């Protein structure tokens, strides 16, 4: 399929894109070009450039359903070259460009009124070996996990997000916390990348790694799409056990919960820990999830793992893949009940230092209501051992003497598709106030997938002593300032 030729919309009529209307600032069809204002020619493509209304509307918002920007056109690439030629074209005509994976941000971070690149159309596993896999940026982690686990010998990525139906390029651009695998003995997903193929904001296709164009490598991993579009990644793989033993413990007391949490994240034999929290009018208030992976016929030492804990556990043994996909299964169940993807989600997501997280949760739990989370939302806590977080991005809190940092999520979800008129502004105001408190009194920093309005000055504060390096990389690799405008980091958005 070629961009200048027939472009078939999913809803019917064939449309032919001829170029971009420089006066009207929109893409033009063949019929319009015959009588319309001046336009520039669209390059030949291996994939598609589409502008039918349904395709553009489909990428006009993200998971949050709070911000809406309809792009001029949508690129469905079949090669890095497609992305490169369209970035060069858009840069020449000052058209903003945003890459899009599964769009699991919640405040328009990946939206654009210019060109949206649907990276999910780059979806091949190019190689799969005992130590690494080379994959397109649009492959879903769940598909890579399935393929790697089916490899002989069994393999897995060392860090996996809780929800795995996300693209490799998308999570690497944000950070990729170990929500279901990793965190205790591994870094984030960005810490296990050997090499990247990236299309920069100049339209150049570059290979980069720790040892080759390392400045680009560091600016792109966790770099929120500001300096380049990830098109391929060489990812680390490690051995995968067959089984997972999951321990679930329930608490109503903040101090007791954190005592057990801190015990389990340091305990030998425990491979992963995360926690849920809810408003204080529910019982229990906290649920602590610990997991030990193993190969039969042996198994975890339950007595050693549970020694000294205050709560009696529920214990369940399941297969490794069943564990990895457990959050996906839960979300799919909600999708069957309600139109979950279209519910409004003003999420709040921050990093907390290990020394303040306990006091932080004690404070916010006193003000949390059922409305702050919703029937389909969740409060989540993810530990990350600092020693394994090796990349400059995403930004973690300043060192505080604790070996740990924690992601805290208040993943608010509306109960209906059309919440009451005050709901969104109420929650955005909560997020503003709560983030100010988080930053000023607890040393927290933003994990930028949620719905916290940020100014350019906020971003400079966020990046701190890395700001000048990040800004220099932006000027070097995206001098036209066309990439990923939705965050407003460098003054657009």
Tab-separated table of C-alpha atoms in Angstrom:
chain	number	residue	atom	x	y	z
A	1	UNK	CA	0.000	0.000	0.000
A	2	UNK	CA	1.413	3.371	-1.004
A	3	UNK	CA	0.677	6.759	0.498
A	4	UNK	CA	0.084	8.613	-2.777
A	5	UNK	CA	-2.302	6.024	-4.113
A	6	UNK	CA	-5.514	4.500	-2.946
A	7	UNK	CA	-6.119	4.727	0.776
A	8	UNK	CA	-9.030	2.664	1.914
A	9	UNK	CA	-10.869	3.906	4.984
A	10	UNK	CA	-12.258	1.209	7.270
A	11	UNK	CA	-15.735	2.616	6.883
A	12	UNK	CA	-16.038	2.696	3.145
A	13	UNK	CA	-14.962	5.137	0.466
A	14	UNK	CA	-11.541	5.207	-1.161
A	15	UNK	CA	-9.629	8.463	-0.637
A	16	UNK	CA	-6.416	9.491	-2.387
A	17	UNK	CA	-3.994	11.738	-0.522
A	18	UNK	CA	-2.079	14.100	-2.809
A	19	UNK	CA	-0.329	16.378	-0.337
A	20	UNK	CA	-0.552	18.973	2.382
A	21	UNK	CA	-2.382	22.284	1.998
A	22	UNK	CA	0.127	24.840	3.260
A	23	UNK	CA	-2.444	27.620	3.463
A	24	UNK	CA	-5.275	25.674	5.067
A	25	UNK	CA	-2.860	23.530	7.169
A	26	UNK	CA	-4.517	20.223	6.290
A	27	UNK	CA	-4.024	17.188	4.081
A	28	UNK	CA	-5.776	17.380	0.701
A	29	UNK	CA	-7.321	14.720	-1.513
A	30	UNK	CA	-6.815	14.327	-5.246
A	31	UNK	CA	-10.163	15.995	-5.998
A	32	UNK	CA	-9.399	18.928	-3.710
A	33	UNK	CA	-5.907	19.335	-5.124
A	34	UNK	CA	-7.254	20.066	-8.604
A	35	UNK	CA	-8.848	23.310	-7.434
A	36	UNK	CA	-7.388	23.880	-3.984
A	37	UNK	CA	-4.480	25.995	-2.720
A	38	UNK	CA	-0.817	25.043	-3.003
A	39	UNK	CA	0.379	21.768	-1.458
A	40	UNK	CA	3.542	19.734	-1.133
A	41	UNK	CA	3.864	16.217	-2.565
A	42	UNK	CA	3.531	13.293	-0.222
A	43	UNK	CA	6.445	10.834	-0.386
A	44	UNK	CA	6.017	7.272	-1.599
A	45	UNK	CA	5.394	4.938	1.335
A	46	UNK	CA	5.509	1.225	2.097
A	47	UNK	CA	2.511	1.662	4.406
A	48	UNK	CA	-0.488	3.982	4.412
A	49	UNK	CA	-1.207	7.627	5.043
A	50	UNK	CA	-4.915	7.876	5.834
A	51	UNK	CA	-7.197	10.823	6.435
A	52	UNK	CA	-10.719	9.446	6.548
A	53	UNK	CA	-12.719	10.734	9.478
A	54	UNK	CA	-13.065	7.412	11.273
A	55	UNK	CA	-9.313	6.727	11.255
A	56	UNK	CA	-8.479	10.207	12.500
A	57	UNK	CA	-11.173	10.132	15.187
A	58	UNK	CA	-9.870	6.765	16.408
A	59	UNK	CA	-6.562	8.370	17.460
A	60	UNK	CA	-7.978	11.671	18.727
A	61	UNK	CA	-7.843	10.700	22.398
A	62	UNK	CA	-6.022	8.296	24.712
A	63	UNK	CA	-6.993	5.995	27.561
A	64	UNK	CA	-7.916	8.952	29.769
A	65	UNK	CA	-10.638	10.316	27.450
A	66	UNK	CA	-9.931	13.766	28.907
A	67	UNK	CA	-8.074	15.471	26.045
A	68	UNK	CA	-9.113	15.325	22.386
A	69	UNK	CA	-7.022	16.432	19.380
A	70	UNK	CA	-7.949	15.169	15.921
A	71	UNK	CA	-4.858	14.909	13.695
A	72	UNK	CA	-4.617	16.023	10.085
A	73	UNK	CA	-3.624	12.480	9.078
A	74	UNK	CA	-2.569	9.076	10.397
A	75	UNK	CA	0.508	7.156	9.254
A	76	UNK	CA	0.340	3.369	9.380
A	77	UNK	CA	3.980	2.558	8.715
A	78	UNK	CA	5.435	-0.646	7.381
A	79	UNK	CA	9.066	0.442	7.723
A	80	UNK	CA	11.313	2.864	9.539
A	81	UNK	CA	11.745	4.539	6.166
A	82	UNK	CA	8.031	5.452	6.152
A	83	UNK	CA	8.478	7.247	9.451
A	84	UNK	CA	11.696	8.916	8.325
A	85	UNK	CA	10.323	10.374	5.094
A	86	UNK	CA	7.143	11.596	6.795
A	87	UNK	CA	9.084	13.241	9.630
A	88	UNK	CA	11.254	15.013	7.064
A	89	UNK	CA	8.127	16.089	5.200
A	90	UNK	CA	6.411	17.304	8.351
A	91	UNK	CA	9.489	19.110	9.595
A	92	UNK	CA	9.744	20.996	6.294
A	93	UNK	CA	6.149	22.173	6.685
A	94	UNK	CA	6.176	22.632	10.498
A	95	UNK	CA	3.647	19.882	11.133
A	96	UNK	CA	3.758	18.295	14.597
A	97	UNK	CA	4.337	14.525	14.754
A	98	UNK	CA	3.331	12.141	17.557
A	99	UNK	CA	4.110	8.410	17.724
A	100	UNK	CA	1.328	6.293	19.211
A	101	UNK	CA	1.498	2.817	20.685
A	102	UNK	CA	-1.536	1.653	22.667
A	103	UNK	CA	-2.111	5.207	23.985
A	104	UNK	CA	-2.221	4.205	27.657
A	105	UNK	CA	-1.430	7.691	28.848
A	106	UNK	CA	-4.348	9.643	30.268
A	107	UNK	CA	-3.807	13.340	29.582
A	108	UNK	CA	-3.142	13.659	25.838
A	109	UNK	CA	0.609	13.022	26.070
A	110	UNK	CA	0.728	11.310	22.672
A	111	UNK	CA	-1.893	13.362	20.838
A	112	UNK	CA	-1.335	15.826	17.994
A	113	UNK	CA	-3.300	17.937	15.535
A	114	UNK	CA	-0.582	17.175	12.977
A	115	UNK	CA	0.486	13.639	12.058
A	116	UNK	CA	-0.028	10.631	14.335
A	117	UNK	CA	2.176	7.591	13.681
A	118	UNK	CA	0.488	4.327	14.648
A	119	UNK	CA	3.541	2.307	15.605
A	120	UNK	CA	1.453	-0.795	16.248
A	121	UNK	CA	1.691	-1.451	12.494
A	122	UNK	CA	5.393	-2.217	13.036
A	123	UNK	CA	4.753	-5.555	14.722
A	124	UNK	CA	7.421	-8.127	13.815
A	125	UNK	CA	9.718	-10.179	16.010
A	126	UNK	CA	12.903	-10.138	13.923
A	127	UNK	CA	15.000	-12.517	16.024
A	128	UNK	CA	14.627	-14.471	19.247
A	129	UNK	CA	17.598	-16.060	20.941
A	130	UNK	CA	18.676	-17.280	24.364
A	131	UNK	CA	19.848	-13.839	25.508
A	132	UNK	CA	18.138	-11.200	23.364
A	133	UNK	CA	15.201	-10.525	21.081
A	134	UNK	CA	15.106	-7.899	18.318
A	135	UNK	CA	11.577	-6.621	17.831
A	136	UNK	CA	9.659	-3.820	16.173
A	137	UNK	CA	8.499	-1.017	18.422
A	138	UNK	CA	4.838	-1.857	17.792
A	139	UNK	CA	4.998	-5.439	19.058
A	140	UNK	CA	3.001	-5.990	22.237
A	141	UNK	CA	4.881	-7.182	25.301
A	142	UNK	CA	2.338	-9.984	25.716
A	143	UNK	CA	3.184	-11.282	22.231
A	144	UNK	CA	6.918	-11.133	22.948
A	145	UNK	CA	6.405	-12.914	26.292
A	146	UNK	CA	4.388	-15.668	24.614
A	147	UNK	CA	6.999	-16.168	21.904
A	148	UNK	CA	9.951	-16.081	24.323
A	149	UNK	CA	8.285	-18.506	26.733
A	150	UNK	CA	7.677	-20.891	23.842
A	151	UNK	CA	11.345	-20.699	22.892
A	152	UNK	CA	13.685	-23.553	23.815
A	153	UNK	CA	15.011	-22.898	26.406
A	154	UNK	CA	12.176	-20.848	27.950
A	155	UNK	CA	12.888	-17.129	28.174
A	156	UNK	CA	11.176	-13.966	29.405
A	157	UNK	CA	11.913	-10.248	29.586
A	158	UNK	CA	13.285	-9.495	33.090
A	159	UNK	CA	10.788	-6.649	33.715
A	160	UNK	CA	7.141	-6.567	32.678
A	161	UNK	CA	4.415	-4.008	33.244
A	162	UNK	CA	1.274	-5.131	35.056
A	163	UNK	CA	-0.760	-4.757	31.872
A	164	UNK	CA	1.172	-6.385	29.021
A	165	UNK	CA	-0.982	-5.403	26.011
A	166	UNK	CA	1.272	-2.366	25.566
A	167	UNK	CA	3.803	-1.732	22.827
A	168	UNK	CA	7.521	-2.060	23.355
A	169	UNK	CA	8.142	1.421	21.955
A	170	UNK	CA	5.480	2.961	24.146
A	171	UNK	CA	6.719	1.666	27.502
A	172	UNK	CA	10.379	2.249	26.621
A	173	UNK	CA	9.512	5.877	25.918
A	174	UNK	CA	8.052	6.243	29.430
A	175	UNK	CA	10.200	3.876	31.502
A	176	UNK	CA	8.293	0.648	31.962
A	177	UNK	CA	8.068	-0.211	35.663
A	178	UNK	CA	8.108	-3.843	36.792
A	179	UNK	CA	4.428	-4.104	37.583
A	180	UNK	CA	4.086	-7.887	37.371
A	181	UNK	CA	7.693	-9.099	36.889
A	182	UNK	CA	10.820	-7.285	38.085
A	183	UNK	CA	11.422	-4.336	40.378
A	184	UNK	CA	13.098	-6.145	43.250
A	185	UNK	CA	16.018	-7.718	41.415
A	186	UNK	CA	15.804	-5.961	38.051
A	187	UNK	CA	15.519	-2.419	36.844
A	188	UNK	CA	12.754	-1.025	34.696
A	189	UNK	CA	12.250	-2.080	31.096
A	190	UNK	CA	14.539	0.734	29.914
A	191	UNK	CA	17.362	-0.850	31.939
A	192	UNK	CA	17.295	-4.009	29.811
A	193	UNK	CA	17.663	-2.565	26.312
A	194	UNK	CA	20.838	-3.415	24.400
A	195	UNK	CA	20.244	-1.365	21.256
A	196	UNK	CA	17.633	0.773	19.527
A	197	UNK	CA	16.727	1.805	16.023
A	198	UNK	CA	15.394	5.364	16.195
A	199	UNK	CA	14.077	7.886	13.686
A	200	UNK	CA	15.105	11.317	14.929
A	201	UNK	CA	13.241	14.590	14.510
A	202	UNK	CA	15.443	15.327	11.500
A	203	UNK	CA	14.208	12.177	9.762
A	204	UNK	CA	17.502	10.287	10.182
A	205	UNK	CA	17.415	6.553	10.925
A	206	UNK	CA	19.974	5.818	13.653
A	207	UNK	CA	21.166	2.765	15.584
A	208	UNK	CA	22.172	3.618	19.127
A	209	UNK	CA	23.272	1.854	22.310
A	210	UNK	CA	25.321	2.485	25.432
A	211	UNK	CA	28.427	2.518	23.236
A	212	UNK	CA	27.129	4.049	19.988
A	213	UNK	CA	25.442	7.446	19.957
A	214	UNK	CA	24.926	7.008	23.676
A	215	UNK	CA	23.524	10.527	24.022
A	216	UNK	CA	20.623	9.595	21.710
A	217	UNK	CA	20.179	6.232	23.469
A	218	UNK	CA	19.876	7.929	26.864
A	219	UNK	CA	17.595	10.686	25.551
A	220	UNK	CA	15.142	8.264	23.931
A	221	UNK	CA	14.821	5.658	26.708
A	222	UNK	CA	12.298	7.185	29.082
A	223	UNK	CA	12.531	10.362	27.004
A	224	UNK	CA	8.802	10.690	26.274
A	225	UNK	CA	9.249	10.747	22.498
A	226	UNK	CA	11.008	14.130	22.493
A	227	UNK	CA	14.150	13.243	20.527
A	228	UNK	CA	13.146	10.332	18.321
A	229	UNK	CA	10.631	7.654	17.405
A	230	UNK	CA	11.685	4.153	18.467
A	231	UNK	CA	11.218	1.719	15.576
A	232	UNK	CA	13.165	-1.371	16.787
A	233	UNK	CA	14.676	-2.582	20.037
A	234	UNK	CA	17.134	-5.291	21.010
A	235	UNK	CA	15.884	-6.472	24.412
A	236	UNK	CA	17.436	-8.653	27.102
A	237	UNK	CA	15.908	-12.056	27.831
A	238	UNK	CA	16.446	-14.220	30.925
A	239	UNK	CA	15.401	-17.768	31.911
A	240	UNK	CA	11.708	-18.193	32.734
A	241	UNK	CA	10.415	-20.506	35.443
A	242	UNK	CA	7.307	-22.607	34.842
A	243	UNK	CA	5.261	-21.694	37.904
A	244	UNK	CA	4.380	-18.752	40.124
A	245	UNK	CA	3.348	-18.993	43.758
A	246	UNK	CA	1.317	-15.928	44.690
A	247	UNK	CA	0.838	-14.804	48.289
A	248	UNK	CA	-1.951	-12.278	48.984
A	249	UNK	CA	-2.122	-10.610	52.412
A	250	UNK	CA	-4.747	-8.117	53.608
A	251	UNK	CA	-4.400	-5.180	56.020
A	252	UNK	CA	-6.362	-2.335	57.585
A	253	UNK	CA	-3.450	-0.723	59.415
A	254	UNK	CA	-0.943	1.486	57.550
A	255	UNK	CA	1.986	0.792	59.882
A	256	UNK	CA	1.513	-2.974	59.897
A	257	UNK	CA	1.093	-3.043	56.119
A	258	UNK	CA	4.328	-1.143	55.494
A	259	UNK	CA	6.237	-3.268	58.001
A	260	UNK	CA	5.291	-6.395	56.054
A	261	UNK	CA	5.877	-4.692	52.699
A	262	UNK	CA	9.411	-3.688	53.691
A	263	UNK	CA	10.051	-7.198	55.002
A	264	UNK	CA	8.933	-8.907	51.804
A	265	UNK	CA	10.841	-6.686	49.357
A	266	UNK	CA	14.078	-7.631	51.154
A	267	UNK	CA	13.243	-11.289	51.740
A	268	UNK	CA	15.251	-13.962	49.875
A	269	UNK	CA	13.073	-16.144	47.687
A	270	UNK	CA	10.547	-13.402	46.859
A	271	UNK	CA	10.770	-12.341	43.215
A	272	UNK	CA	8.086	-9.679	42.939
A	273	UNK	CA	5.941	-7.494	45.183
A	274	UNK	CA	3.214	-4.952	44.538
A	275	UNK	CA	0.287	-3.652	46.588
A	276	UNK	CA	-3.237	-2.345	46.150
A	277	UNK	CA	-4.962	0.259	48.300
A	278	UNK	CA	-8.518	1.559	48.466
A	279	UNK	CA	-10.440	4.233	50.333
A	280	UNK	CA	-10.514	3.777	54.124
A	281	UNK	CA	-14.237	3.014	54.214
A	282	UNK	CA	-13.514	-0.359	52.577
A	283	UNK	CA	-12.193	-3.546	54.121
A	284	UNK	CA	-9.385	-4.404	53.675
A	285	UNK	CA	-7.646	-1.102	52.986
A	286	UNK	CA	-4.448	-2.686	51.617
A	287	UNK	CA	-3.696	-5.905	49.759
A	288	UNK	CA	-0.098	-7.022	49.456
A	289	UNK	CA	0.853	-9.334	46.578
A	290	UNK	CA	4.152	-11.256	46.693
A	291	UNK	CA	5.274	-13.803	44.108
A	292	UNK	CA	7.955	-16.490	43.977
A	293	UNK	CA	8.747	-18.149	40.641
A	294	UNK	CA	9.925	-21.756	40.502
A	295	UNK	CA	10.355	-24.899	38.445
A	296	UNK	CA	8.737	-28.154	39.660
A	297	UNK	CA	9.251	-30.524	41.338
A	298	UNK	CA	10.672	-28.116	43.886
A	299	UNK	CA	8.872	-25.069	45.187
A	300	UNK	CA	9.254	-21.955	47.328
A	301	UNK	CA	9.916	-22.275	51.048
A	302	UNK	CA	6.617	-20.909	52.349
A	303	UNK	CA	7.726	-20.906	55.968
A	304	UNK	CA	10.843	-18.846	55.226
A	305	UNK	CA	8.975	-16.403	52.997
A	306	UNK	CA	6.131	-15.834	55.472
A	307	UNK	CA	8.169	-15.821	58.679
A	308	UNK	CA	7.300	-12.911	60.974
A	309	UNK	CA	4.536	-11.425	58.792
A	310	UNK	CA	1.474	-10.036	60.528
A	311	UNK	CA	-1.229	-11.239	58.127
A	312	UNK	CA	-2.327	-14.726	57.141
A	313	UNK	CA	-1.829	-15.223	53.383
A	314	UNK	CA	-4.016	-16.631	50.681
A	315	UNK	CA	-1.689	-18.814	48.581
A	316	UNK	CA	-2.221	-19.776	44.952
A	317	UNK	CA	-0.051	-21.664	42.480
A	318	UNK	CA	-0.459	-20.810	38.793
A	319	UNK	CA	1.521	-21.103	35.582
A	320	UNK	CA	4.051	-18.387	34.741
A	321	UNK	CA	2.080	-17.057	31.782
A	322	UNK	CA	-1.152	-17.086	33.777
A	323	UNK	CA	0.580	-14.892	36.342
A	324	UNK	CA	2.071	-12.553	33.744
A	325	UNK	CA	-1.313	-12.058	32.062
A	326	UNK	CA	-3.390	-11.847	35.256
A	327	UNK	CA	-3.922	-8.062	35.029
A	328	UNK	CA	-4.758	-8.352	31.313
A	329	UNK	CA	-7.349	-10.993	32.219
A	330	UNK	CA	-8.848	-8.725	34.889
A	331	UNK	CA	-9.065	-5.762	32.500
A	332	UNK	CA	-10.611	-7.941	29.791
A	333	UNK	CA	-13.230	-9.077	32.294
A	334	UNK	CA	-14.129	-5.453	33.041
A	335	UNK	CA	-14.325	-4.780	29.291
A	336	UNK	CA	-16.986	-7.464	29.040
A	337	UNK	CA	-18.978	-5.772	31.799
A	338	UNK	CA	-18.619	-2.108	30.798
A	339	UNK	CA	-17.045	-0.078	28.001
A	340	UNK	CA	-13.905	0.330	30.097
A	341	UNK	CA	-11.710	1.852	27.393
A	342	UNK	CA	-14.149	4.759	26.992
A	343	UNK	CA	-14.552	5.545	30.698
A	344	UNK	CA	-12.916	8.767	31.913
A	345	UNK	CA	-9.602	8.182	33.733
A	346	UNK	CA	-7.964	11.185	35.459
A	347	UNK	CA	-5.072	9.122	36.835
A	348	UNK	CA	-2.485	10.316	39.333
A	349	UNK	CA	0.960	8.659	39.143
A	350	UNK	CA	4.090	9.654	41.082
A	351	UNK	CA	7.425	8.354	42.349
A	352	UNK	CA	8.011	8.567	46.124
A	353	UNK	CA	11.307	8.194	47.995
A	354	UNK	CA	11.540	5.121	50.169
A	355	UNK	CA	11.893	7.257	53.289
A	356	UNK	CA	8.595	9.118	52.847
A	357	UNK	CA	6.226	6.671	51.152
A	358	UNK	CA	4.749	5.364	54.412
A	359	UNK	CA	3.900	8.814	55.772
A	360	UNK	CA	2.641	9.814	52.328
A	361	UNK	CA	0.125	6.966	52.155
A	362	UNK	CA	-0.955	7.577	55.742
A	363	UNK	CA	-1.777	11.184	54.816
A	364	UNK	CA	-3.589	10.627	51.520
A	365	UNK	CA	-5.572	7.686	52.859
A	366	UNK	CA	-7.269	10.044	55.326
A	367	UNK	CA	-8.722	12.055	52.425
A	368	UNK	CA	-9.350	9.303	49.870
A	369	UNK	CA	-12.999	8.578	49.007
A	370	UNK	CA	-14.617	5.895	46.833
A	371	UNK	CA	-15.063	8.575	44.139
A	372	UNK	CA	-11.272	9.057	44.005
A	373	UNK	CA	-10.803	5.555	42.622
A	374	UNK	CA	-14.166	4.399	41.312
A	375	UNK	CA	-15.672	0.955	40.932
A	376	UNK	CA	-13.329	0.126	38.033
A	377	UNK	CA	-10.169	1.897	39.206
A	378	UNK	CA	-7.295	0.928	41.485
A	379	UNK	CA	-4.775	2.308	43.940
A	380	UNK	CA	-1.368	0.712	43.348
A	381	UNK	CA	2.112	0.694	44.893
A	382	UNK	CA	5.181	-0.625	43.051
A	383	UNK	CA	8.635	-0.872	44.660
A	384	UNK	CA	11.823	-0.337	42.633
A	385	UNK	CA	15.300	-0.995	43.967
A	386	UNK	CA	17.335	2.095	43.084
A	387	UNK	CA	20.554	0.189	42.394
A	388	UNK	CA	18.964	-1.452	39.358
A	389	UNK	CA	17.627	1.784	37.823
A	390	UNK	CA	20.588	2.650	35.600
A	391	UNK	CA	19.160	5.073	33.025
A	392	UNK	CA	18.875	8.847	33.528
A	393	UNK	CA	15.166	8.660	32.627
A	394	UNK	CA	12.532	8.333	33.885
A	395	UNK	CA	13.356	10.728	36.691
A	396	UNK	CA	13.332	9.196	40.168
A	397	UNK	CA	13.207	11.157	43.428
A	398	UNK	CA	16.466	12.527	44.823
A	399	UNK	CA	18.534	10.089	46.859
A	400	UNK	CA	17.295	9.959	50.436
A	401	UNK	CA	19.360	7.179	51.972
A	402	UNK	CA	16.766	4.495	51.189
A	403	UNK	CA	17.656	1.821	48.633
A	404	UNK	CA	14.053	1.967	47.381
A	405	UNK	CA	11.732	4.229	45.416
A	406	UNK	CA	8.013	3.552	44.970
A	407	UNK	CA	5.505	4.346	42.253
A	408	UNK	CA	2.132	5.267	43.767
A	409	UNK	CA	-0.884	5.304	41.437
A	410	UNK	CA	-4.390	6.578	42.125
A	411	UNK	CA	-5.930	5.193	38.965
A	412	UNK	CA	-9.264	6.972	39.078
A	413	UNK	CA	-11.948	5.659	36.695
A	414	UNK	CA	-15.429	7.107	36.237
A	415	UNK	CA	-18.390	4.836	36.916
A	416	UNK	CA	-20.147	5.834	33.680
A	417	UNK	CA	-19.261	6.998	30.164
A	418	UNK	CA	-20.804	10.381	30.960
A	419	UNK	CA	-19.846	11.336	34.533
A	420	UNK	CA	-21.402	14.343	36.199
A	421	UNK	CA	-20.137	17.695	34.864
A	422	UNK	CA	-17.935	18.443	37.845
A	423	UNK	CA	-16.133	15.105	37.968
A	424	UNK	CA	-13.243	15.843	35.605
A	425	UNK	CA	-12.398	19.291	36.970
A	426	UNK	CA	-12.718	17.991	40.532
A	427	UNK	CA	-10.213	15.216	39.859
A	428	UNK	CA	-7.812	17.418	37.885
A	429	UNK	CA	-7.881	19.915	40.736
A	430	UNK	CA	-7.215	17.077	43.174
A	431	UNK	CA	-4.257	16.006	41.039
A	432	UNK	CA	-2.815	19.539	40.981
A	433	UNK	CA	-3.117	19.943	44.736
A	434	UNK	CA	-1.911	16.439	45.504
A	435	UNK	CA	1.104	16.733	43.224
A	436	UNK	CA	2.133	20.060	44.762
A	437	UNK	CA	1.941	18.425	48.192
A	438	UNK	CA	3.803	15.340	46.915
A	439	UNK	CA	6.674	17.392	45.488
A	440	UNK	CA	7.034	19.978	48.234
A	441	UNK	CA	6.572	17.874	51.366
A	442	UNK	CA	7.465	14.307	50.381
A	443	UNK	CA	10.122	14.698	47.663
A	444	UNK	CA	7.999	12.997	44.991
A	445	UNK	CA	8.323	13.390	41.232
A	446	UNK	CA	5.904	12.768	38.392
A	447	UNK	CA	5.600	9.439	36.587
A	448	UNK	CA	4.248	11.051	33.414
A	449	UNK	CA	1.437	8.744	32.323
A	450	UNK	CA	-1.232	10.385	34.444
A	451	UNK	CA	-3.347	13.526	34.401
A	452	UNK	CA	-1.351	16.238	36.119
A	453	UNK	CA	-1.287	19.532	34.172
A	454	UNK	CA	2.363	20.624	33.722
A	455	UNK	CA	3.874	23.865	32.414
A	456	UNK	CA	7.278	24.229	30.751
A	457	UNK	CA	8.577	25.514	34.100
A	458	UNK	CA	7.227	22.397	35.829
A	459	UNK	CA	9.134	20.264	33.339
A	460	UNK	CA	12.390	22.141	33.985
A	461	UNK	CA	11.902	21.525	37.697
A	462	UNK	CA	11.065	17.888	36.996
A	463	UNK	CA	14.296	17.237	35.075
A	464	UNK	CA	16.448	19.185	37.522
A	465	UNK	CA	20.156	18.797	36.838
A	466	UNK	CA	19.387	16.693	33.734
A	467	UNK	CA	17.451	19.538	32.083
A	468	UNK	CA	20.389	21.067	30.194
A	469	UNK	CA	21.471	17.652	28.866
A	470	UNK	CA	17.941	16.771	27.800
A	471	UNK	CA	17.424	20.168	26.156
A	472	UNK	CA	20.732	19.803	24.284
A	473	UNK	CA	19.647	16.396	22.975
A	474	UNK	CA	16.319	17.885	21.866
A	475	UNK	CA	18.086	20.639	19.947
A	476	UNK	CA	20.469	18.136	18.370
A	477	UNK	CA	17.972	15.466	17.349
A	478	UNK	CA	14.736	17.447	16.939
A	479	UNK	CA	15.845	20.971	16.033
A	480	UNK	CA	12.499	21.712	14.403
A	481	UNK	CA	10.669	20.868	17.646
A	482	UNK	CA	8.087	18.739	15.806
A	483	UNK	CA	8.056	15.564	17.922
A	484	UNK	CA	5.451	14.680	20.551
A	485	UNK	CA	3.954	18.089	21.357
A	486	UNK	CA	1.253	16.848	23.740
A	487	UNK	CA	3.372	17.091	26.891
A	488	UNK	CA	4.382	20.693	26.309
A	489	UNK	CA	7.931	20.049	27.595
A	490	UNK	CA	9.621	22.441	25.201
A	491	UNK	CA	6.896	25.001	24.970
A	492	UNK	CA	4.415	23.412	22.572
A	493	UNK	CA	1.336	21.417	23.388
